[in-house]
PDB file of C-alpha atoms in Angstrom:
ATOM      1  CA  UNK L   1      13.561 -20.263   6.363  1.00 73.00           C
ATOM      2  CA  UNK L   2      10.639 -21.034   8.672  1.00 80.00           C
ATOM      3  CA  UNK L   3      11.274 -17.863  10.697  1.00 84.00           C
ATOM      4  CA  UNK L   4      11.416 -15.806   7.492  1.00 85.00           C
ATOM      5  CA  UNK L   5       8.111 -17.293   6.362  1.00 86.00           C
ATOM      6  CA  UNK L   6       6.464 -16.495   9.708  1.00 90.00           C
ATOM      7  CA  UNK L   7       7.832 -12.929   9.571  1.00 89.00           C
ATOM      8  CA  UNK L   8       6.426 -12.451   6.077  1.00 88.00           C
ATOM      9  CA  UNK L   9       3.009 -13.805   7.067  1.00 90.00           C
ATOM     10  CA  UNK L  10       2.952 -11.601  10.176  1.00 94.00           C
ATOM     11  CA  UNK L  11       3.888  -8.536   8.104  1.00 92.00           C
ATOM     12  CA  UNK L  12       1.025  -9.228   5.696  1.00 92.00           C
ATOM     13  CA  UNK L  13      -1.440  -9.684   8.565  1.00 94.00           C
ATOM     14  CA  UNK L  14      -0.316  -6.367  10.078  1.00 95.00           C
ATOM     15  CA  UNK L  15      -0.706  -4.613   6.718  1.00 94.00           C
ATOM     16  CA  UNK L  16      -4.129  -6.221   6.332  1.00 92.00           C
ATOM     17  CA  UNK L  17      -5.344  -4.864   9.669  1.00 95.00           C
ATOM     18  CA  UNK L  18      -4.536  -1.195   9.032  1.00 95.00           C
ATOM     19  CA  UNK L  19      -8.039  -0.360   7.811  1.00 94.00           C
ATOM     20  CA  UNK L  20      -9.494  -1.399  11.181  1.00 95.00           C
ATOM     21  CA  UNK L  21      -7.372   1.282  12.854  1.00 95.00           C
ATOM     22  CA  UNK L  22      -7.690   4.039  10.242  1.00 94.00           C
ATOM     23  CA  UNK L  23     -11.503   3.902  10.270  1.00 92.00           C
ATOM     24  CA  UNK L  24     -11.478   4.747  13.990  1.00 90.00           C
ATOM     25  CA  UNK L  25      -9.036   7.681  13.854  1.00 90.00           C
ATOM     26  CA  UNK L  26     -11.105  10.872  13.851  1.00 86.00           C
ATOM     27  CA  UNK L  27      -8.841  13.170  11.842  1.00 88.00           C
ATOM     28  CA  UNK L  28      -8.388  13.726   8.112  1.00 90.00           C
ATOM     29  CA  UNK L  29      -6.702  11.194   5.853  1.00 93.00           C
ATOM     30  CA  UNK L  30      -3.898  13.704   5.153  1.00 93.00           C
ATOM     31  CA  UNK L  31      -3.164  14.072   8.873  1.00 92.00           C
ATOM     32  CA  UNK L  32      -3.066  10.284   9.299  1.00 93.00           C
ATOM     33  CA  UNK L  33      -0.741   9.905   6.301  1.00 95.00           C
ATOM     34  CA  UNK L  34       1.615  12.603   7.625  1.00 94.00           C
ATOM     35  CA  UNK L  35       1.768  11.058  11.090  1.00 92.00           C
ATOM     36  CA  UNK L  36       2.368   7.613   9.618  1.00 93.00           C
ATOM     37  CA  UNK L  37       5.202   8.880   7.420  1.00 94.00           C
ATOM     38  CA  UNK L  38       6.926  10.733  10.285  1.00 94.00           C
ATOM     39  CA  UNK L  39       6.626   7.885  12.799  1.00 91.00           C
ATOM     40  CA  UNK L  40       7.455   5.260  10.175  1.00 89.00           C
ATOM     41  CA  UNK L  41      10.573   7.034   8.912  1.00 91.00           C
ATOM     42  CA  UNK L  42      11.755   7.590  12.499  1.00 91.00           C
ATOM     43  CA  UNK L  43      11.237   3.869  13.232  1.00 87.00           C
ATOM     44  CA  UNK L  44      13.269   2.852  10.177  1.00 87.00           C
ATOM     45  CA  UNK L  45      15.994   5.356  11.097  1.00 89.00           C
ATOM     46  CA  UNK L  46      16.329   3.635  14.474  1.00 87.00           C
ATOM     47  CA  UNK L  47      16.555   0.275  12.700  1.00 82.00           C
ATOM     48  CA  UNK L  48      19.345   1.530  10.434  1.00 84.00           C
ATOM     49  CA  UNK L  49      21.143   2.960  13.461  1.00 84.00           C
ATOM     50  CA  UNK L  50      20.844  -0.216  15.555  1.00 81.00           C
ATOM     51  CA  UNK L  51      21.908  -2.409  12.635  1.00 77.00           C
ATOM     52  CA  UNK L  52      24.887  -0.065  12.147  1.00 79.00           C
ATOM     53  CA  UNK L  53      24.212   0.041   8.425  1.00 76.00           C
ATOM     54  CA  UNK L  54      26.068   2.856   6.724  1.00 82.00           C
ATOM     55  CA  UNK L  55      24.117   4.857   4.182  1.00 85.00           C
ATOM     56  CA  UNK L  56      25.704   4.940   0.749  1.00 85.00           C
ATOM     57  CA  UNK L  57      25.286   8.649   0.024  1.00 91.00           C
ATOM     58  CA  UNK L  58      26.750   8.278  -3.449  1.00 92.00           C
ATOM     59  CA  UNK L  59      23.969   5.865  -4.420  1.00 92.00           C
ATOM     60  CA  UNK L  60      21.401   8.092  -2.720  1.00 93.00           C
ATOM     61  CA  UNK L  61      22.445  11.023  -4.923  1.00 94.00           C
ATOM     62  CA  UNK L  62      22.305   8.859  -8.054  1.00 94.00           C
ATOM     63  CA  UNK L  63      18.787   7.703  -7.176  1.00 95.00           C
ATOM     64  CA  UNK L  64      17.557  11.027  -5.790  1.00 95.00           C
ATOM     65  CA  UNK L  65      15.119  11.877  -8.647  1.00 95.00           C
ATOM     66  CA  UNK L  66      13.400   8.497  -8.293  1.00 94.00           C
ATOM     67  CA  UNK L  67      13.377   8.679  -4.490  1.00 95.00           C
ATOM     68  CA  UNK L  68      11.839  12.154  -4.662  1.00 96.00           C
ATOM     69  CA  UNK L  69       9.202  11.079  -7.165  1.00 95.00           C
ATOM     70  CA  UNK L  70       8.214   7.921  -5.326  1.00 93.00           C
ATOM     71  CA  UNK L  71       8.332   9.606  -1.909  1.00 94.00           C
ATOM     72  CA  UNK L  72       5.990  12.409  -2.955  1.00 94.00           C
ATOM     73  CA  UNK L  73       3.572   9.989  -4.615  1.00 95.00           C
ATOM     74  CA  UNK L  74       3.724   7.681  -1.582  1.00 92.00           C
ATOM     75  CA  UNK L  75       2.179  10.326   0.664  1.00 93.00           C
ATOM     76  CA  UNK L  76      -0.777  11.107  -1.566  1.00 94.00           C
ATOM     77  CA  UNK L  77      -1.242   7.401  -2.240  1.00 96.00           C
ATOM     78  CA  UNK L  78      -1.757   6.846   1.500  1.00 96.00           C
ATOM     79  CA  UNK L  79      -3.982   9.908   1.728  1.00 95.00           C
ATOM     80  CA  UNK L  80      -6.371   8.587  -0.933  1.00 96.00           C
ATOM     81  CA  UNK L  81      -6.296   5.061   0.524  1.00 96.00           C
ATOM     82  CA  UNK L  82      -7.197   6.296   4.009  1.00 96.00           C
ATOM     83  CA  UNK L  83      -9.951   8.454   2.520  1.00 95.00           C
ATOM     84  CA  UNK L  84     -11.254   5.345   0.773  1.00 95.00           C
ATOM     85  CA  UNK L  85     -11.471   3.547   4.141  1.00 94.00           C
ATOM     86  CA  UNK L  86     -13.458   6.478   5.517  1.00 91.00           C
ATOM     87  CA  UNK L  87     -16.004   6.455   2.683  1.00 92.00           C
ATOM     88  CA  UNK L  88     -16.621   2.778   1.993  1.00 90.00           C
ATOM     89  CA  UNK L  89     -16.081  -0.678   3.445  1.00 91.00           C
ATOM     90  CA  UNK L  90     -12.608  -2.056   4.063  1.00 93.00           C
ATOM     91  CA  UNK L  91     -13.321  -4.766   1.485  1.00 90.00           C
ATOM     92  CA  UNK L  92     -14.198  -2.248  -1.240  1.00 90.00           C
ATOM     93  CA  UNK L  93     -11.217  -0.019  -0.400  1.00 93.00           C
ATOM     94  CA  UNK L  94      -8.786  -2.941  -0.288  1.00 91.00           C
ATOM     95  CA  UNK L  95      -9.965  -4.521  -3.530  1.00 89.00           C
ATOM     96  CA  UNK L  96      -9.893  -1.154  -5.314  1.00 91.00           C
ATOM     97  CA  UNK L  97      -6.337  -0.612  -4.079  1.00 93.00           C
ATOM     98  CA  UNK L  98      -5.257  -4.014  -5.353  1.00 86.00           C
ATOM     99  CA  UNK L  99      -5.892  -2.870  -8.902  1.00 86.00           C
ATOM    100  CA  UNK L 100      -2.410  -1.285  -8.692  1.00 86.00           C
ATOM    101  CA  UNK L 101      -0.693  -4.170 -10.574  1.00 81.00           C
ATOM    102  CA  UNK L 102      -3.202  -3.657 -13.384  1.00 82.00           C
ATOM    103  CA  UNK L 103      -2.210   0.009 -13.668  1.00 86.00           C
ATOM    104  CA  UNK L 104       1.469  -0.989 -13.655  1.00 83.00           C
ATOM    105  CA  UNK L 105       0.830  -3.434 -16.461  1.00 80.00           C
ATOM    106  CA  UNK L 106      -1.021  -0.821 -18.543  1.00 82.00           C
ATOM    107  CA  UNK L 107       1.689   1.817 -18.010  1.00 84.00           C
ATOM    108  CA  UNK L 108       4.633  -0.534 -18.579  1.00 80.00           C
ATOM    109  CA  UNK L 109       4.488  -0.402 -22.414  1.00 83.00           C
ATOM    110  CA  UNK L 110       4.863   3.394 -22.276  1.00 82.00           C
ATOM    111  CA  UNK L 111       7.333   3.765 -19.391  1.00 84.00           C
ATOM    112  CA  UNK L 112       9.274   0.491 -19.414  1.00 77.00           C
ATOM    113  CA  UNK L 113       8.847  -0.287 -23.133  1.00 79.00           C
ATOM    114  CA  UNK L 114       7.299  -3.669 -22.337  1.00 75.00           C
ATOM    115  CA  UNK L 115       4.895  -5.381 -24.731  1.00 77.00           C
ATOM    116  CA  UNK L 116       1.172  -5.562 -23.943  1.00 74.00           C
ATOM    117  CA  UNK L 117       0.523  -9.276 -24.453  1.00 80.00           C
ATOM    118  CA  UNK L 118      -2.755 -11.176 -24.698  1.00 83.00           C
ATOM    119  CA  UNK L 119      -2.570 -12.480 -21.082  1.00 82.00           C
ATOM    120  CA  UNK L 120      -2.080  -8.905 -19.861  1.00 78.00           C
ATOM    121  CA  UNK L 121      -5.159  -7.775 -21.765  1.00 83.00           C
ATOM    122  CA  UNK L 122      -7.110 -10.706 -20.301  1.00 87.00           C
ATOM    123  CA  UNK L 123      -6.121  -9.829 -16.716  1.00 84.00           C
ATOM    124  CA  UNK L 124      -7.008  -6.177 -17.316  1.00 82.00           C
ATOM    125  CA  UNK L 125     -10.477  -7.095 -18.567  1.00 86.00           C
ATOM    126  CA  UNK L 126     -10.938  -9.483 -15.629  1.00 87.00           C
ATOM    127  CA  UNK L 127     -10.069  -6.723 -13.144  1.00 85.00           C
ATOM    128  CA  UNK L 128     -12.419  -4.282 -14.896  1.00 84.00           C
ATOM    129  CA  UNK L 129     -15.207  -6.853 -14.707  1.00 88.00           C
ATOM    130  CA  UNK L 130     -14.441  -7.329 -11.014  1.00 86.00           C
ATOM    131  CA  UNK L 131     -14.722  -3.599 -10.343  1.00 84.00           C
ATOM    132  CA  UNK L 132     -18.010  -3.525 -12.286  1.00 81.00           C
ATOM    133  CA  UNK L 133     -19.443  -6.213  -9.992  1.00 82.00           C
ATOM    134  CA  UNK L 134     -18.269  -4.384  -6.866  1.00 79.00           C
ATOM    135  CA  UNK L 135     -19.508  -0.936  -7.901  1.00 72.00           C
ATOM    136  CA  UNK L 136     -22.767  -2.340  -9.264  1.00 66.00           C
ATOM    137  CA  UNK L 137     -23.493  -4.091  -5.978  1.00 59.00           C
ATOM    138  CA  UNK L 138     -23.022  -0.982  -3.859  1.00 54.00           C
ATOM    139  CA  UNK L 139     -26.482  -1.249  -2.315  1.00 53.00           C
ATOM    140  CA  UNK L 140     -27.392   1.420   0.196  1.00 50.00           C
ATOM    141  CA  UNK L 141     -25.398   4.635   0.287  1.00 57.00           C
ATOM    142  CA  UNK L 142     -24.287   3.932  -3.287  1.00 68.00           C
ATOM    143  CA  UNK L 143     -22.767   7.396  -3.844  1.00 66.00           C
ATOM    144  CA  UNK L 144     -20.784   7.100  -0.614  1.00 80.00           C
ATOM    145  CA  UNK L 145     -19.413   3.712  -1.647  1.00 82.00           C
ATOM    146  CA  UNK L 146     -18.746   4.925  -5.191  1.00 87.00           C
ATOM    147  CA  UNK L 147     -16.628   7.799  -3.846  1.00 91.00           C
ATOM    148  CA  UNK L 148     -14.752   5.392  -1.577  1.00 92.00           C
ATOM    149  CA  UNK L 149     -14.024   3.056  -4.477  1.00 91.00           C
ATOM    150  CA  UNK L 150     -12.935   6.024  -6.614  1.00 93.00           C
ATOM    151  CA  UNK L 151     -10.492   7.083  -3.883  1.00 96.00           C
ATOM    152  CA  UNK L 152      -9.236   3.489  -3.694  1.00 95.00           C
ATOM    153  CA  UNK L 153      -8.620   3.409  -7.442  1.00 94.00           C
ATOM    154  CA  UNK L 154      -6.844   6.781  -7.241  1.00 96.00           C
ATOM    155  CA  UNK L 155      -4.615   5.330  -4.508  1.00 96.00           C
ATOM    156  CA  UNK L 156      -3.970   2.282  -6.703  1.00 94.00           C
ATOM    157  CA  UNK L 157      -2.942   4.511  -9.604  1.00 94.00           C
ATOM    158  CA  UNK L 158      -0.531   6.432  -7.379  1.00 95.00           C
ATOM    159  CA  UNK L 159       0.892   3.239  -5.905  1.00 92.00           C
ATOM    160  CA  UNK L 160       1.481   1.997  -9.439  1.00 90.00           C
ATOM    161  CA  UNK L 161       3.607   5.120  -9.877  1.00 91.00           C
ATOM    162  CA  UNK L 162       5.610   4.192  -6.766  1.00 90.00           C
ATOM    163  CA  UNK L 163       6.194   0.681  -8.144  1.00 86.00           C
ATOM    164  CA  UNK L 164       7.361   2.067 -11.486  1.00 89.00           C
ATOM    165  CA  UNK L 165       9.712   4.567  -9.803  1.00 90.00           C
ATOM    166  CA  UNK L 166      11.111   1.736  -7.668  1.00 86.00           C
ATOM    167  CA  UNK L 167      12.010  -0.215 -10.796  1.00 85.00           C
ATOM    168  CA  UNK L 168      14.565   2.501 -11.609  1.00 90.00           C
ATOM    169  CA  UNK L 169      16.267   2.407  -8.190  1.00 89.00           C
ATOM    170  CA  UNK L 170      19.763   0.925  -8.337  1.00 89.00           C
ATOM    171  CA  UNK L 171      22.228  -0.091  -5.626  1.00 87.00           C
ATOM    172  CA  UNK L 172      20.001   0.651  -2.622  1.00 87.00           C
ATOM    173  CA  UNK L 173      18.887  -1.745   0.102  1.00 84.00           C
ATOM    174  CA  UNK L 174      15.111  -2.008   0.484  1.00 82.00           C
ATOM    175  CA  UNK L 175      15.076  -0.680   4.054  1.00 83.00           C
ATOM    176  CA  UNK L 176      17.382   2.179   3.019  1.00 88.00           C
ATOM    177  CA  UNK L 177      15.263   3.286   0.055  1.00 89.00           C
ATOM    178  CA  UNK L 178      12.034   2.996   2.063  1.00 89.00           C
ATOM    179  CA  UNK L 179      13.448   5.156   4.872  1.00 92.00           C
ATOM    180  CA  UNK L 180      14.290   7.941   2.416  1.00 94.00           C
ATOM    181  CA  UNK L 181      10.934   7.569   0.660  1.00 93.00           C
ATOM    182  CA  UNK L 182       9.067   7.953   3.961  1.00 94.00           C
ATOM    183  CA  UNK L 183      11.268  10.894   4.960  1.00 95.00           C
ATOM    184  CA  UNK L 184      10.477  12.593   1.635  1.00 96.00           C
ATOM    185  CA  UNK L 185       6.804  11.719   2.116  1.00 96.00           C
ATOM    186  CA  UNK L 186       6.863  13.569   5.447  1.00 95.00           C
ATOM    187  CA  UNK L 187       8.392  16.665   3.844  1.00 95.00           C
ATOM    188  CA  UNK L 188       5.926  16.557   0.931  1.00 94.00           C
ATOM    189  CA  UNK L 189       2.820  16.182   3.107  1.00 94.00           C
ATOM    190  CA  UNK L 190       3.795  18.744   5.746  1.00 93.00           C
ATOM    191  CA  UNK L 191       3.051  21.896   3.675  1.00 92.00           C
ATOM    192  CA  UNK L 192      -0.138  20.314   2.313  1.00 90.00           C
ATOM    193  CA  UNK L 193      -1.431  19.608   5.819  1.00 90.00           C
ATOM    194  CA  UNK L 194      -0.342  23.066   7.031  1.00 88.00           C
ATOM    195  CA  UNK L 195      -2.242  24.776   4.215  1.00 86.00           C
ATOM    196  CA  UNK L 196      -5.352  22.599   4.062  1.00 83.00           C
ATOM    197  CA  UNK L 197      -5.662  21.201   7.589  1.00 76.00           C
ATOM    198  CA  UNK L 198      -3.652  21.892  10.738  1.00 69.00           C
ATOM    199  CA  UNK L 199      -1.038  20.155  12.870  1.00 69.00           C
ATOM    200  CA  UNK L 200      -2.971  20.312  16.130  1.00 71.00           C
ATOM    201  CA  UNK L 201      -4.995  17.104  15.605  1.00 71.00           C
ATOM    202  CA  UNK L 202      -7.753  18.668  17.760  1.00 68.00           C
ATOM    203  CA  UNK L 203     -10.299  15.863  17.413  1.00 64.00           C
ATOM    204  CA  UNK L 204      -8.030  13.155  18.816  1.00 73.00           C
ATOM    205  CA  UNK L 205      -8.593  11.792  22.293  1.00 82.00           C
ATOM    206  CA  UNK L 206      -6.173   9.465  24.096  1.00 85.00           C
ATOM    207  CA  UNK L 207      -7.528   6.404  22.269  1.00 87.00           C
ATOM    208  CA  UNK L 208      -7.091   8.187  18.944  1.00 87.00           C
ATOM    209  CA  UNK L 209      -3.451   8.915  19.685  1.00 90.00           C
ATOM    210  CA  UNK L 210      -2.890   5.255  20.570  1.00 92.00           C
ATOM    211  CA  UNK L 211      -4.401   4.214  17.232  1.00 93.00           C
ATOM    212  CA  UNK L 212      -2.376   6.806  15.306  1.00 91.00           C
ATOM    213  CA  UNK L 213       0.909   5.802  16.947  1.00 91.00           C
ATOM    214  CA  UNK L 214       0.072   2.137  16.318  1.00 93.00           C
ATOM    215  CA  UNK L 215      -0.394   2.855  12.612  1.00 93.00           C
ATOM    216  CA  UNK L 216       2.992   4.583  12.521  1.00 90.00           C
ATOM    217  CA  UNK L 217       5.038   2.196  14.664  1.00 90.00           C
ATOM    218  CA  UNK L 218       3.388  -1.198  14.107  1.00 93.00           C
ATOM    219  CA  UNK L 219       1.820  -0.901  10.646  1.00 92.00           C
ATOM    220  CA  UNK L 220       4.809   0.946   9.199  1.00 89.00           C
ATOM    221  CA  UNK L 221       7.995   0.494  11.222  1.00 85.00           C
ATOM    222  CA  UNK L 222       7.499  -3.039  12.580  1.00 89.00           C
ATOM    223  CA  UNK L 223       5.680  -4.364   9.504  1.00 90.00           C
ATOM    224  CA  UNK L 224       8.357  -3.040   7.140  1.00 85.00           C
ATOM    225  CA  UNK L 225      11.121  -4.515   9.311  1.00 83.00           C
ATOM    226  CA  UNK L 226       9.438  -7.942   9.269  1.00 87.00           C
ATOM    227  CA  UNK L 227       8.837  -7.637   5.525  1.00 85.00           C
ATOM    228  CA  UNK L 228      12.370  -6.587   4.592  1.00 78.00           C
ATOM    229  CA  UNK L 229      14.008  -9.131   6.919  1.00 76.00           C
ATOM    230  CA  UNK L 230      12.147 -11.969   5.202  1.00 81.00           C
ATOM    231  CA  UNK L 231      11.995 -11.136   1.479  1.00 74.00           C
ATOM    232  CA  UNK L 232      15.700 -11.767   0.964  1.00 69.00           C
ATOM    233  CA  UNK L 233      15.057 -15.468   1.649  1.00 74.00           C
ATOM    234  CA  UNK L 234      12.417 -15.942  -1.068  1.00 72.00           C
ATOM    235  CA  UNK L 235      12.016 -15.536  -4.806  1.00 67.00           C
ATOM    236  CA  UNK L 236       9.782 -12.800  -6.160  1.00 65.00           C
ATOM    237  CA  UNK L 237       6.899 -15.103  -7.115  1.00 64.00           C
ATOM    238  CA  UNK L 238       6.746 -16.620  -3.625  1.00 72.00           C
ATOM    239  CA  UNK L 239       6.610 -13.123  -2.138  1.00 74.00           C
ATOM    240  CA  UNK L 240       3.838 -12.231  -4.594  1.00 72.00           C
ATOM    241  CA  UNK L 241       1.751 -15.175  -3.406  1.00 76.00           C
ATOM    242  CA  UNK L 242       2.283 -14.366   0.280  1.00 80.00           C
ATOM    243  CA  UNK L 243       1.458 -10.693  -0.331  1.00 83.00           C
ATOM    244  CA  UNK L 244      -2.149 -11.646  -1.040  1.00 83.00           C
ATOM    245  CA  UNK L 245      -2.561 -12.612   2.597  1.00 86.00           C
ATOM    246  CA  UNK L 246      -2.886  -8.820   3.036  1.00 89.00           C
ATOM    247  CA  UNK L 247      -6.168  -8.206   1.131  1.00 88.00           C
ATOM    248  CA  UNK L 248      -7.711 -11.540   2.090  1.00 88.00           C
ATOM    249  CA  UNK L 249      -7.004 -11.013   5.799  1.00 91.00           C
ATOM    250  CA  UNK L 250      -8.238  -7.399   5.553  1.00 91.00           C
ATOM    251  CA  UNK L 251     -11.592  -8.553   4.176  1.00 89.00           C
ATOM    252  CA  UNK L 252     -11.918 -11.381   6.724  1.00 90.00           C
ATOM    253  CA  UNK L 253     -11.008  -9.145   9.688  1.00 92.00           C
ATOM    254  CA  UNK L 254     -13.484  -6.475   8.550  1.00 91.00           C
ATOM    255  CA  UNK L 255     -16.189  -9.120   8.253  1.00 89.00           C
ATOM    256  CA  UNK L 256     -15.482 -10.671  11.664  1.00 91.00           C
ATOM    257  CA  UNK L 257     -14.705  -7.541  13.699  1.00 92.00           C
ATOM    258  CA  UNK L 258     -16.736  -4.815  11.961  1.00 89.00           C
ATOM    259  CA  UNK L 259     -19.489  -7.084  10.612  1.00 88.00           C
ATOM    260  CA  UNK L 260     -19.039  -5.731   7.098  1.00 86.00           C
ATOM    261  CA  UNK L 261     -20.954  -7.834   4.610  1.00 82.00           C
ATOM    262  CA  UNK L 262     -20.247  -8.560   0.956  1.00 79.00           C
ATOM    263  CA  UNK L 263     -22.874  -9.575  -1.581  1.00 80.00           C
ATOM    264  CA  UNK L 264     -22.384 -12.590  -3.820  1.00 84.00           C
ATOM    265  CA  UNK L 265     -21.525 -10.340  -6.769  1.00 82.00           C
ATOM    266  CA  UNK L 266     -18.985  -8.412  -4.700  1.00 82.00           C
ATOM    267  CA  UNK L 267     -17.299 -11.685  -3.734  1.00 86.00           C
ATOM    268  CA  UNK L 268     -17.136 -12.633  -7.423  1.00 89.00           C
ATOM    269  CA  UNK L 269     -15.705  -9.195  -8.212  1.00 87.00           C
ATOM    270  CA  UNK L 270     -13.141  -9.512  -5.435  1.00 87.00           C
ATOM    271  CA  UNK L 271     -11.993 -12.907  -6.689  1.00 89.00           C
ATOM    272  CA  UNK L 272     -11.636 -11.516 -10.216  1.00 89.00           C
ATOM    273  CA  UNK L 273      -9.540  -8.561  -9.019  1.00 87.00           C
ATOM    274  CA  UNK L 274      -7.282 -10.613  -6.744  1.00 86.00           C
ATOM    275  CA  UNK L 275      -6.889 -13.279  -9.430  1.00 87.00           C
ATOM    276  CA  UNK L 276      -6.065 -10.669 -12.073  1.00 85.00           C
ATOM    277  CA  UNK L 277      -3.606  -8.858  -9.796  1.00 80.00           C
ATOM    278  CA  UNK L 278      -1.904 -12.128  -8.887  1.00 79.00           C
ATOM    279  CA  UNK L 279      -1.688 -13.028 -12.570  1.00 81.00           C
ATOM    280  CA  UNK L 280      -0.048  -9.675 -13.274  1.00 74.00           C
ATOM    281  CA  UNK L 281       2.520 -10.351 -10.561  1.00 70.00           C
ATOM    282  CA  UNK L 282       3.621 -13.521 -12.338  1.00 73.00           C
ATOM    283  CA  UNK L 283       3.971 -11.980 -15.783  1.00 67.00           C
ATOM    284  CA  UNK L 284       7.630 -11.247 -16.355  1.00 55.00           C
ATOM    285  CA  UNK L 285       8.475 -11.650 -12.667  1.00 56.00           C
ATOM    286  CA  UNK L 286      11.991 -13.078 -12.625  1.00 43.00           C
ATOM    287  CA  UNK L 287      13.802 -10.997 -10.048  1.00 40.00           C
ATOM    288  CA  UNK L 288      14.655 -12.573  -6.717  1.00 39.00           C
ATOM    289  CA  UNK L 289      13.508  -9.641  -4.643  1.00 42.00           C
ATOM    290  CA  UNK L 290      10.218  -7.814  -4.793  1.00 43.00           C
ATOM    291  CA  UNK L 291      10.514  -4.028  -4.903  1.00 44.00           C
ATOM    292  CA  UNK L 292       7.186  -3.370  -3.183  1.00 45.00           C
ATOM    293  CA  UNK L 293       6.850  -1.392  -0.050  1.00 44.00           C
ATOM    294  CA  UNK L 294       3.112  -1.956   0.326  1.00 45.00           C
ATOM    295  CA  UNK L 295       1.815   0.134   2.483  1.00 48.00           C
ATOM    296  CA  UNK L 296      -1.247  -0.166   3.231  1.00 59.00           C
TER     297      UNK L 296
END
């Protein structure tokens, strides 16, 4: 149990550090997302091969529509998140992205036929107030920060779609479904990058390639392996609590290493968003295994 807890904490710290790497990679967010998906899916394929886990193709076919939907959304979710990092601070991008549970909660009555209760409304209003404090305290380069926050919220909305698609997956192991999602993400992003960018990654020097490979291998392959190897030992609510090491560590690392500063109002806004998102995680959370593949 102790090893599983350490693995989960380490996975969250790795996820939390991704913004530090993405901000220093001098190519487009779409190119970063494509590279991450390709390297990440290859890493998970190796894991499946080494663990000698047979793929249940019958279950894959049954879940194919949901895997396709979530895989396609996954890619553009990363693209918007990485663009958010490039436009605003890591703190603003991370907190915007962590509005995803709020979007899930708002969409659940329509898609999952769940009731919108008073606590859910309260958490939604709290998150909206938090975003108001963050956007309102943009300071210098307000338009730049506003665009970054908008990209972060767009990424959150797309990630909410991934979460909702994942709720319909049946009979698949987490590492198995994530491998296929990342593989589909690669296929979905490839034509987009070919048409709008290029595959030559001309601006990257040796250090850029090291950062890009790190994002693919460490922040995707290794982090997912640590995450999936540990979540089977904990209940969903415990995983939800540990998952908030990700945004908190991201903000702290950005402050310490990049000297990013937050105003008092932004700190209040961040606490409101994280508190609201955590509250959403606990509403109706009874399953033993979390179906998130966070991927920041």
